[in-house]
Coordinates of C-alpha atoms in Angstrom, one line a residue:
Chain A
M19 CA 18.4 -23.1 -21.5
E20 CA 18.5 -20.7 -18.6
V21 CA 21.6 -21.0 -16.4
T22 CA 21.1 -20.2 -12.8
V23 CA 24.1 -19.6 -10.6
A24 CA 23.8 -21.0 -7.1
V25 CA 24.1 -18.2 -4.5
A26 CA 25.3 -19.0 -0.9
D27 CA 24.1 -15.8 0.7
P28 CA 21.4 -14.0 -1.3
G29 CA 21.0 -11.2 1.2
S30 CA 24.6 -10.2 1.1
E31 CA 24.9 -10.3 -2.7
I32 CA 21.8 -8.2 -3.1
R33 CA 22.8 -5.7 -0.4
T34 CA 26.2 -5.3 -2.2
L35 CA 24.4 -4.5 -5.5
L36 CA 22.0 -2.1 -3.8
V37 CA 24.9 -0.3 -2.1
E38 CA 26.7 0.0 -5.4
L39 CA 23.5 1.3 -7.2
L40 CA 23.0 3.9 -4.4
R41 CA 26.7 4.9 -4.6
K42 CA 26.3 5.6 -8.3
R43 CA 23.5 8.0 -7.4
G44 CA 25.8 9.7 -4.9
D45 CA 23.8 8.2 -2.0
T46 CA 26.1 6.7 0.6
A47 CA 23.6 6.7 3.5
A48 CA 23.1 3.4 5.2
F49 CA 19.8 1.5 4.8
S50 CA 18.0 -1.1 6.8
D51 CA 16.5 -4.3 5.4
D52 CA 13.0 -2.8 5.5
E53 CA 13.9 0.6 4.1
S54 CA 12.1 1.7 0.9
L55 CA 14.6 2.3 -1.8
I56 CA 12.5 2.6 -5.0
L57 CA 9.2 4.2 -3.8
S58 CA 11.2 6.6 -1.7
G59 CA 13.0 7.7 -4.9
R60 CA 16.5 6.7 -3.8
L61 CA 16.7 4.2 -6.7
Q62 CA 15.3 4.7 -10.2
S63 CA 13.8 2.5 -12.9
I64 CA 17.2 2.0 -14.5
D65 CA 18.5 0.6 -11.2
V66 CA 15.5 -1.7 -11.0
L67 CA 16.7 -3.3 -14.2
E68 CA 20.0 -4.1 -12.6
L69 CA 18.1 -5.9 -9.9
V70 CA 16.0 -7.7 -12.4
L71 CA 19.1 -8.9 -14.3
L72 CA 20.6 -10.2 -11.0
L73 CA 17.4 -12.0 -10.1
E74 CA 17.0 -13.5 -13.5
A75 CA 20.6 -14.6 -13.7
H76 CA 21.3 -15.8 -10.2
F77 CA 17.9 -16.8 -8.9
G78 CA 16.2 -18.0 -12.1
I79 CA 13.3 -15.6 -11.7
D80 CA 11.4 -15.0 -14.9
F81 CA 9.2 -11.9 -14.5
S82 CA 7.6 -12.3 -17.9
E83 CA 6.0 -15.5 -16.6
R84 CA 5.3 -14.6 -13.0
G85 CA 4.2 -10.9 -13.6
F86 CA 6.2 -7.9 -12.4
D87 CA 5.4 -5.6 -9.5
Q88 CA 8.0 -2.9 -8.8
N89 CA 6.8 -2.8 -5.2
Q90 CA 8.1 -6.3 -4.7
L91 CA 11.6 -5.0 -5.1
D92 CA 11.2 -1.9 -2.9
S93 CA 13.4 -3.0 0.0
L94 CA 16.0 -5.7 0.7
R95 CA 13.4 -7.7 2.7
D96 CA 10.9 -7.4 -0.2
I97 CA 13.5 -8.8 -2.6
L98 CA 14.4 -11.7 -0.3
Q99 CA 10.7 -12.5 0.1
L100 CA 10.3 -12.6 -3.6
I101 CA 13.3 -15.0 -4.0
A102 CA 11.8 -17.2 -1.3
E103 CA 8.4 -17.4 -2.9
P104 CA 7.5 -20.5 -4.9
R105 CA 7.9 -19.9 -8.6
A106 CA 4.8 -19.0 -10.6
Chain B
M11 CA -7.3 17.8 17.9
S12 CA -6.8 21.6 17.7
G13 CA -3.4 21.0 16.0
K14 CA -5.0 18.9 13.3
A15 CA -7.8 21.4 12.8
S16 CA -5.3 24.3 12.5
L17 CA -3.3 22.3 10.0
L18 CA -6.4 21.6 7.9
A19 CA -7.5 25.2 8.1
A20 CA -4.0 26.4 6.9
F21 CA -4.2 23.9 4.1
A22 CA -7.6 25.1 3.0
V23 CA -6.4 28.7 3.0
G24 CA -3.3 27.7 1.0
L25 CA -5.5 26.0 -1.6
A26 CA -7.8 29.0 -1.9
L27 CA -4.9 31.4 -2.3
L28 CA -3.6 29.2 -5.1
G29 CA -6.9 29.8 -6.8
N30 CA -8.0 26.1 -6.6
A31 CA -11.7 26.1 -7.4
G32 CA -12.3 22.9 -5.6
W33 CA -10.6 23.8 -2.4
W34 CA -13.8 23.2 -0.4
A35 CA -14.2 19.7 -1.8
I36 CA -10.6 18.8 -1.0
A37 CA -10.8 20.4 2.5
A38 CA -14.0 18.3 3.3
F39 CA -12.2 15.2 2.1
L40 CA -9.1 16.0 4.2
V41 CA -11.3 16.4 7.3
L42 CA -12.6 12.9 6.8
T43 CA -9.2 11.3 6.1
T44 CA -7.6 13.1 9.1
F45 CA -10.2 12.4 11.7
L46 CA -11.2 8.9 10.4
P47 CA -7.9 7.7 8.9
R48 CA -8.7 4.0 9.1
Q49 CA -11.3 4.4 6.3
R50 CA -9.0 6.6 4.3
R51 CA -9.2 4.5 1.1
V52 CA -13.0 4.3 1.4
W53 CA -13.2 8.1 1.7
L54 CA -11.0 8.2 -1.4
T55 CA -13.5 6.2 -3.4
L56 CA -16.5 8.1 -2.1
G57 CA -14.6 11.4 -2.9
S58 CA -13.7 10.3 -6.4
L59 CA -17.3 9.2 -7.1
S60 CA -18.7 12.4 -5.5
L61 CA -16.7 14.5 -7.9
L62 CA -18.7 13.0 -10.8
F63 CA -21.7 14.8 -9.3
F64 CA -20.2 18.0 -7.9
H65 CA -17.2 18.8 -9.9
T66 CA -18.2 17.9 -13.4
H67 CA -15.3 19.0 -15.5
W68 CA -16.0 16.5 -18.2
P69 CA -13.3 15.5 -20.5
K70 CA -13.5 17.0 -24.0
A71 CA -16.7 18.8 -23.1
A72 CA -16.3 21.5 -25.8
F73 CA -15.6 18.8 -28.4
I74 CA -18.7 16.8 -27.5
R75 CA -20.9 20.0 -27.4
D76 CA -19.7 21.0 -30.9
L77 CA -20.2 17.5 -32.3
A78 CA -23.7 17.3 -30.8
T79 CA -24.6 20.7 -32.4
R80 CA -23.2 19.6 -35.8
E81 CA -25.0 16.3 -35.7
Q82 CA -28.2 17.9 -34.4
A83 CA -28.2 15.3 -31.6
S84 CA -30.6 15.2 -28.7
H85 CA -29.9 17.9 -26.0
F86 CA -30.2 15.2 -23.4
L87 CA -26.8 13.9 -24.4
L88 CA -25.2 17.1 -23.1
S89 CA -27.1 17.1 -19.8
P90 CA -25.1 16.4 -16.6
T91 CA -27.5 13.5 -15.9
F92 CA -26.5 11.7 -19.1
Q93 CA -22.8 12.4 -18.6
I94 CA -22.9 11.1 -15.0
L95 CA -24.7 8.0 -16.2
G96 CA -22.1 7.6 -19.0
A97 CA -19.2 7.8 -16.5
L98 CA -20.9 5.3 -14.2
F99 CA -21.6 2.9 -17.0
M100 CA -18.0 3.1 -18.1
L101 CA -16.8 2.5 -14.5
G102 CA -19.2 -0.5 -14.3
L103 CA -17.9 -1.9 -17.6
L104 CA -14.3 -1.5 -16.5
G105 CA -15.2 -3.3 -13.2
I106 CA -16.4 -6.3 -15.2
V107 CA -13.3 -6.3 -17.3
A108 CA -11.1 -6.1 -14.1
H109 CA -13.0 -9.0 -12.7
L110 CA -12.6 -11.1 -15.8
A111 CA -8.9 -10.2 -16.0
G112 CA -8.5 -11.5 -12.5
E113 CA -10.4 -14.7 -13.1
F114 CA -8.9 -15.6 -16.4
K115 CA -5.3 -14.5 -15.8
K116 CA -3.7 -17.1 -17.9
S117 CA -6.0 -17.2 -20.9
F118 CA -5.9 -15.1 -24.1
P119 CA -6.8 -12.2 -24.4
L120 CA -6.9 -11.5 -20.7
K121 CA -3.3 -12.7 -20.2
R122 CA -2.3 -9.4 -21.8
P123 CA -5.2 -7.2 -20.7
L124 CA -3.5 -3.8 -21.3
L125 CA -2.7 -4.8 -24.9
T126 CA -6.3 -6.0 -25.3
L127 CA -7.6 -2.8 -23.9
A128 CA -5.5 -0.7 -26.2
L129 CA -6.5 -2.6 -29.2
S130 CA -10.2 -2.4 -28.2
Y131 CA -9.8 1.4 -27.8
F132 CA -8.3 1.8 -31.3
L133 CA -11.0 -0.5 -32.7
L134 CA -13.6 1.8 -31.1
V135 CA -11.9 4.9 -32.6
L136 CA -12.0 3.2 -36.1
T137 CA -15.7 2.4 -35.6
A138 CA -16.4 6.0 -34.5
C139 CA -14.6 7.3 -37.6
Y140 CA -16.0 5.0 -40.3
A141 CA -19.3 3.4 -39.0
P142 CA -22.4 4.7 -40.8
V143 CA -23.8 6.0 -37.5
Y144 CA -25.2 9.6 -37.4
A145 CA -26.9 12.1 -35.1
S146 CA -27.2 11.0 -31.5
G147 CA -25.7 7.6 -32.2
R148 CA -22.5 9.2 -33.5
V149 CA -22.3 11.5 -30.5
V150 CA -22.7 8.6 -28.1
L151 CA -20.0 6.6 -29.9
W152 CA -17.5 9.4 -29.5
M153 CA -18.5 9.9 -25.9
V154 CA -17.6 6.2 -25.3
V155 CA -14.3 6.9 -26.9
V156 CA -13.7 9.9 -24.8
F157 CA -14.8 8.3 -21.5
L158 CA -12.7 5.1 -22.2
G159 CA -9.7 7.3 -23.1
S160 CA -10.1 9.4 -20.0
Y161 CA -10.1 6.3 -17.7
F162 CA -7.6 4.3 -19.7
W163 CA -4.4 4.9 -17.8
Y164 CA -6.1 4.8 -14.4
F165 CA -7.6 1.5 -15.3
G166 CA -4.2 0.3 -16.5
F167 CA -2.9 0.5 -12.9
T168 CA -5.9 -1.6 -11.8
L169 CA -4.9 -4.3 -14.2
L170 CA -1.3 -4.1 -13.1
D171 CA -2.4 -4.6 -9.5
R172 CA -3.4 -8.1 -10.5
N173 CA 0.4 -8.9 -10.1
S174 CA 0.3 -7.9 -6.5
K175 CA 0.1 -10.4 -3.8
D176 CA -2.9 -8.9 -2.3
P177 CA -4.7 -6.6 -4.8
D178 CA -7.4 -4.2 -3.7
P179 CA -11.0 -4.9 -4.6
Y180 CA -12.4 -2.8 -7.4
Y181 CA -14.4 -0.4 -5.2
L182 CA -11.1 0.7 -3.6
Q183 CA -9.5 1.0 -7.1
L184 CA -12.2 3.5 -8.0
G185 CA -10.7 5.9 -5.5
T186 CA -7.6 6.1 -7.6
Y187 CA -9.5 7.1 -10.7
Y188 CA -9.3 10.9 -10.8
P189 CA -8.7 11.1 -7.0
V190 CA -10.0 14.0 -5.1
W191 CA -6.6 15.7 -4.9
A192 CA -6.3 15.8 -8.7
L193 CA -9.8 17.2 -9.3
R194 CA -10.2 15.5 -12.7
S195 CA -7.3 17.6 -14.0
S196 CA -5.3 15.1 -15.9
P197 CA -5.6 11.7 -17.6
T198 CA -2.2 10.9 -16.0
P199 CA -2.8 8.9 -12.8
F200 CA -1.7 11.0 -9.8
V201 CA -0.4 9.3 -7.8
K202 CA -0.1 6.0 -9.7
G203 CA -2.5 3.2 -8.7
A204 CA -3.8 1.3 -5.7
A205 CA -0.6 -0.8 -5.3
Y206 CA 1.4 2.4 -4.8
L207 CA -1.1 3.9 -2.4
R208 CA -1.2 0.8 -0.2
K209 CA 2.6 1.0 0.1
I210 CA 2.9 4.7 0.9
Q211 CA 0.0 5.3 3.2
A212 CA 0.8 6.4 6.7
K213 CA 0.8 3.5 9.1
N214 CA 0.4 5.3 12.4
P215 CA -0.5 8.7 13.8
E216 CA 3.1 9.9 13.9
E217 CA 3.7 9.0 10.3
L218 CA 0.4 10.7 9.4
A219 CA 1.4 13.9 11.3
V220 CA 4.8 14.0 9.6
T221 CA 3.3 13.4 6.1
Q222 CA 0.6 16.0 6.6
L223 CA 3.2 18.6 7.7
K224 CA 5.2 17.8 4.6
G225 CA 2.1 18.3 2.5
L226 CA 1.4 21.7 4.1
K227 CA 5.0 22.7 3.5
L228 CA 4.8 21.7 -0.2
L229 CA 1.5 23.5 -0.7
Y230 CA 3.0 26.8 0.6
W231 CA 6.1 26.2 -1.4
A232 CA 3.8 26.0 -4.4
L233 CA 2.2 29.3 -3.4
V234 CA 5.7 30.9 -3.3
L235 CA 6.4 29.4 -6.8
N236 CA 3.0 30.7 -8.0
I237 CA 3.9 34.2 -7.0
L238 CA 7.4 33.8 -8.5
N239 CA 6.0 32.4 -11.7
A240 CA 3.6 35.4 -12.1
V241 CA 6.4 37.9 -11.4
F242 CA 8.9 36.1 -13.7
T243 CA 6.5 35.7 -16.6
R244 CA 5.3 39.4 -16.2
F245 CA 8.9 40.6 -16.2
V246 CA 10.1 38.4 -19.0
F247 CA 7.2 38.1 -21.4
G248 CA 5.2 41.2 -20.4
P249 CA 1.8 41.6 -18.7
E250 CA -0.2 40.3 -21.7
N251 CA 1.6 36.9 -21.5
A252 CA 2.0 36.7 -17.7
S253 CA 0.8 33.7 -15.8
S254 CA -2.1 34.3 -13.6
S255 CA -1.8 34.3 -9.8
L256 CA -4.6 35.1 -7.4
V257 CA -2.3 36.7 -4.9
V258 CA -0.3 38.7 -7.4
N259 CA -3.3 39.8 -9.4
N260 CA -5.1 41.1 -6.3
L261 CA -2.0 42.8 -5.0
L262 CA -1.6 44.6 -8.3
R263 CA -5.2 45.6 -8.4
W264 CA -5.3 46.8 -4.8
T265 CA -2.0 48.7 -4.9
G266 CA -2.2 49.9 -8.5
W267 CA 1.5 49.1 -8.7
D268 CA 3.2 47.2 -11.5
L269 CA 6.7 46.2 -12.5
P270 CA 8.4 49.3 -13.9
V271 CA 10.0 47.4 -16.7
H272 CA 9.6 44.2 -18.6
L273 CA 11.7 42.5 -21.2
S274 CA 8.8 41.6 -23.6
V275 CA 10.6 38.5 -24.7
P276 CA 8.5 36.8 -27.4
T277 CA 6.8 33.5 -26.3
L278 CA 7.8 30.4 -28.1
S279 CA 4.6 30.3 -30.1
T280 CA 4.9 33.9 -31.1
A281 CA 8.6 33.4 -32.1
M282 CA 7.7 30.3 -34.1
A283 CA 4.8 32.0 -35.8
R284 CA 7.0 35.0 -36.8
N285 CA 9.6 32.7 -38.1
A286 CA 7.1 30.8 -40.2
A287 CA 5.7 34.0 -41.6
G288 CA 9.2 34.9 -42.9
A289 CA 9.9 37.7 -40.3
P290 CA 12.0 35.9 -37.7
F291 CA 13.4 37.5 -34.6
A292 CA 17.2 37.7 -34.3
W293 CA 19.0 34.5 -33.3
Y294 CA 19.8 35.7 -29.8
V295 CA 16.2 36.7 -29.2
C296 CA 15.2 33.1 -30.1
W297 CA 17.7 31.7 -27.7
V298 CA 16.4 33.9 -24.9
T299 CA 12.8 32.8 -25.8
L300 CA 13.9 29.1 -25.6
I301 CA 15.6 29.5 -22.2
A302 CA 12.7 31.5 -20.8
S303 CA 10.2 29.0 -22.1
L304 CA 12.1 26.1 -20.5
L305 CA 12.2 27.9 -17.2
K306 CA 8.5 28.7 -17.5
S307 CA 7.6 25.2 -18.3
L308 CA 9.6 23.9 -15.2
L309 CA 7.7 26.4 -13.0
T310 CA 4.4 25.4 -14.7
A311 CA 5.1 21.7 -14.1
S312 CA 5.9 22.3 -10.4
L313 CA 2.8 24.4 -10.0
F314 CA 0.7 21.7 -11.5
G315 CA 2.1 18.8 -9.5
H316 CA 3.0 20.3 -6.1
P317 CA -0.6 21.1 -4.9
I318 CA -1.8 17.6 -6.1
V319 CA 1.0 15.9 -4.2
A320 CA 0.5 18.2 -1.2
C321 CA -3.1 17.2 -1.0
C322 CA -2.2 13.5 -1.3
R323 CA 0.2 13.9 1.6
A324 CA -2.3 15.8 3.6
A325 CA -4.6 12.8 3.1
G326 CA -1.9 10.6 4.6
F327 CA 0.0 9.2 1.6
R328 CA 3.7 9.7 1.5
A329 CA 3.9 10.5 -2.2
L330 CA 7.0 11.7 -3.9
R331 CA 7.0 15.1 -5.6
N332 CA 6.0 15.2 -9.3
T333 CA 8.7 17.7 -10.1
Y334 CA 11.9 17.7 -8.1
R335 CA 14.8 20.1 -8.9
P336 CA 15.0 19.2 -12.6
L337 CA 17.8 21.7 -13.2
E338 CA 20.1 19.6 -11.0
S339 CA 19.8 16.7 -13.4
R340 CA 23.1 15.4 -14.7
T341 CA 21.6 13.1 -17.4
I342 CA 18.7 13.3 -19.8
A343 CA 17.1 10.3 -18.1
E344 CA 17.4 11.9 -14.7
F345 CA 15.8 15.1 -16.1
F346 CA 12.8 13.1 -17.4
N347 CA 12.5 11.4 -14.1
R348 CA 12.6 14.7 -12.1
Y349 CA 10.5 16.8 -14.5
Y350 CA 7.2 14.9 -14.5
Y351 CA 7.7 11.9 -12.3
Y352 CA 4.2 10.4 -12.5
F353 CA 4.0 10.6 -16.2
K354 CA 7.4 8.9 -16.4
E355 CA 6.3 6.2 -13.9
M356 CA 3.2 5.5 -16.0
L357 CA 5.3 5.0 -19.1
V358 CA 7.8 2.9 -17.1
E359 CA 5.1 0.6 -15.7
F360 CA 3.0 0.2 -18.9
F361 CA 5.7 0.1 -21.5
F362 CA 9.3 0.0 -20.2
Y363 CA 9.1 -2.9 -17.8
P364 CA 6.9 -5.2 -19.9
T365 CA 9.1 -4.7 -23.0
Y366 CA 12.3 -5.2 -21.0
L367 CA 11.1 -8.2 -19.2
R368 CA 9.7 -10.0 -22.3
Y369 CA 11.9 -9.3 -25.2
L370 CA 15.6 -9.5 -26.3
K371 CA 16.9 -11.2 -23.2
R372 CA 20.1 -12.2 -24.9
H373 CA 20.9 -8.7 -26.1
P374 CA 21.2 -6.5 -23.0
R375 CA 22.0 -3.2 -24.6
L376 CA 19.5 -3.6 -27.4
R377 CA 17.0 -4.7 -24.8
L378 CA 17.4 -1.4 -22.9
V379 CA 17.2 0.7 -26.0
V380 CA 14.0 -1.0 -27.3
A381 CA 12.3 -0.8 -23.8
T382 CA 13.2 2.9 -23.6
L383 CA 11.8 3.6 -27.0
A384 CA 8.7 1.6 -26.2
A385 CA 8.1 3.9 -23.2
A386 CA 9.5 7.4 -24.0
T387 CA 8.6 7.2 -27.7
L388 CA 5.7 4.8 -28.4
G389 CA 4.0 5.2 -25.0
N390 CA 4.4 8.9 -25.0
M391 CA 2.9 9.2 -28.5
M392 CA 0.1 6.9 -27.6
Y393 CA -0.8 8.9 -24.5
H394 CA -0.9 12.2 -26.3
F395 CA -2.7 10.8 -29.3
M396 CA -5.4 9.5 -27.0
R397 CA -5.5 12.7 -24.9
D398 CA -6.2 14.7 -28.1
I399 CA -8.5 12.2 -29.7
D400 CA -10.9 15.1 -30.7
Y401 CA -8.4 15.8 -33.6
V402 CA -9.4 12.5 -35.1
A403 CA -13.1 13.5 -35.2
Q404 CA -12.3 17.0 -36.5
L405 CA -9.6 16.2 -39.1
G406 CA -10.3 12.6 -39.9
L407 CA -8.0 9.7 -38.8
W408 CA -5.5 10.0 -41.6
Q409 CA -4.9 13.8 -41.2
A410 CA -4.8 13.4 -37.4
L411 CA -2.1 10.8 -37.8
V412 CA -0.1 12.7 -40.5
G413 CA -0.3 15.9 -38.4
F414 CA 1.1 14.0 -35.4
R415 CA 4.5 13.8 -37.1
V416 CA 6.0 16.8 -35.2
Y417 CA 5.3 15.3 -31.8
S418 CA 6.3 11.8 -33.1
F419 CA 9.7 13.3 -34.0
Y420 CA 9.9 14.9 -30.5
A421 CA 9.1 11.6 -28.9
L422 CA 11.7 9.8 -31.0
V423 CA 14.5 12.2 -30.2
L424 CA 13.5 12.1 -26.5
G425 CA 13.5 8.3 -26.5
L426 CA 16.9 8.1 -28.1
G427 CA 18.3 10.7 -25.8
I428 CA 17.1 8.8 -22.7
A429 CA 18.3 5.5 -24.1
V430 CA 21.8 6.9 -24.7
S431 CA 21.8 8.6 -21.4
Q432 CA 20.8 5.4 -19.6
M433 CA 23.5 3.3 -21.3
R434 CA 26.1 5.9 -20.3
D435 CA 24.7 6.0 -16.8
R436 CA 25.1 2.2 -16.4
R437 CA 28.8 2.4 -17.5
K438 CA 30.1 5.5 -15.8
S439 CA 31.8 5.7 -12.5
P440 CA 29.8 7.5 -9.7
H441 CA 31.4 10.9 -9.8
T442 CA 34.1 12.8 -11.7
P443 CA 36.2 15.2 -9.7
G444 CA 35.4 18.9 -9.6
W445 CA 32.1 20.7 -9.3
I446 CA 32.2 22.2 -12.8
R447 CA 32.9 18.8 -14.5
D448 CA 30.7 16.8 -12.2
R449 CA 27.7 19.0 -11.7
L450 CA 27.6 22.2 -13.8
W451 CA 28.7 21.0 -17.2
P452 CA 26.4 17.9 -17.3
S453 CA 23.4 20.0 -16.1
L454 CA 24.1 22.6 -18.8
C455 CA 24.2 20.0 -21.5
V456 CA 21.0 18.4 -20.3
G457 CA 19.4 21.9 -20.2
L458 CA 20.5 22.6 -23.7
F459 CA 19.1 19.3 -25.0
F460 CA 15.6 20.1 -23.5
C461 CA 15.8 23.7 -24.6
L462 CA 16.2 22.6 -28.2
L463 CA 13.8 19.7 -27.9
Q464 CA 10.9 21.9 -26.9
I465 CA 10.9 23.4 -30.4
F466 CA 9.2 20.1 -31.4
D467 CA 7.1 19.7 -28.3
S468 CA 3.9 20.4 -30.2
T469 CA 0.8 18.2 -30.4
A470 CA -1.0 20.6 -32.7
R471 CA -1.7 19.0 -36.1
T472 CA -1.5 21.9 -38.5
T473 CA 2.0 23.2 -38.2
P474 CA 4.3 21.8 -40.8
M475 CA 7.5 20.1 -39.7
R476 CA 9.5 22.6 -41.9
D477 CA 8.5 25.5 -39.6
H478 CA 10.1 23.7 -36.6
F479 CA 13.3 23.0 -38.4
L480 CA 13.5 26.5 -39.7
F481 CA 13.2 27.8 -36.2
L482 CA 16.0 25.5 -35.1
A483 CA 18.2 26.7 -38.0
N484 CA 17.4 30.3 -37.0
L485 CA 19.2 29.8 -33.7
L486 CA 22.5 29.8 -35.6
P487 CA 24.0 33.2 -36.0
G488 CA 24.1 34.4 -39.6
W489 CA 21.6 31.8 -40.8
R490 CA 19.6 34.5 -42.6

């Protein structure tokens, strides 16, 4: 059975992860909610996996069921929209 | 208006100086996308379809011609008319598949359309190999294999676009199949598919202007690299193995001047052939060959990708560079990402993500390794096997598979290298102190890995594996 952890403030948790992933790449520049992070090359596919793990574990999103589009994880706002969408 | 015209003129001159035979077609396309930017995607489709008529560099043309001669097939099969009809038929057929894949998303076999497409392709190859069809029928069968293979990865992105919230209609997807800026040069989709183009297209005149200027800058940087590459290869490998450059060739012809000295370092193929013949070069010469070959391949990759991305930017799409400072990479995975970005992205989208998202969810480390091997090894092998499908017709399926073992080994080592590198990347702290430990040493290790790996980077089917390992052993001082 999948266990989903309730998250009080998704935006803040995801931003923390994004900041951490960018910091690992030596990128400490600030980013806005709308800023492209993957398509701009600031994050790589391995970083996308960290996001996927978080979304799977904390928000119960199953990409194998709903289909995966990397563009839907491109910015913080895109990710929050994805979380808010009804499950497939 | 005059600024835009000057920019486009400068762009056309840059393309011509790079020796791009289709500079006029790209320039005409850029005029349309610059002055009528709202219909940019429509121009892209019209441009892509026009190339079928005006820039007919057909995939595997020599192979089809030889096959037709051997089979004494009808000459009509080799005519441009038949080839254009063949391409249009294939695009129509793929359109029907795309429609069905959208309609029956949840039902087998269209639930996994890429897998179905790949299986269909290999079934078709088996049919072409073993069906008792001769003469024109056989040629047509192989043409279908070649055409389907040439559109395979482009069409894959169309199928992936089904997962988007608002996918493009098929007629817009067509613009991403051998887009004008790539001039039918590679079966690797440059730059990815419709979903990516939607996301990166300039949204307003300011963005368009900035994107076009970046495109122009990249094009002229490619011209600098083109000159550098010609001089570097002339100096290192000698005039007979130098890379061609329109600017350098003309300069040498007009001035009568040439480099006073050159090192005459053997090329990798020459060094390997000498090694296989039992008369190897000294170990240090082989090392110089390897290092020079790696540098040359980095320059070649940049020279291939930069003009394509530059044209894409000039058309108003903020595409990332295909090759971006690979020597600065601190990990193997980073090098793979920086060396040939769009090939890597294709493997990631078609193999890495689907494997990672579907399987081994309870085994995070194994999940990463398996997904990486699916992409960098399996996907990589599949791409190259399909790209060189003419070997199957020439050697027979079994020999073509057996002969593929050298590249299979290459892909396996690459996949394992990337997997280990990614696992270390996930664990490590951001930076270690000191420039040497943090930047230089990791970059040298990555460079060494790819230097050695290129010994096995061969898709030819006739060289025995032993020759590659012998060359590797010959790098050790005192081996012979």
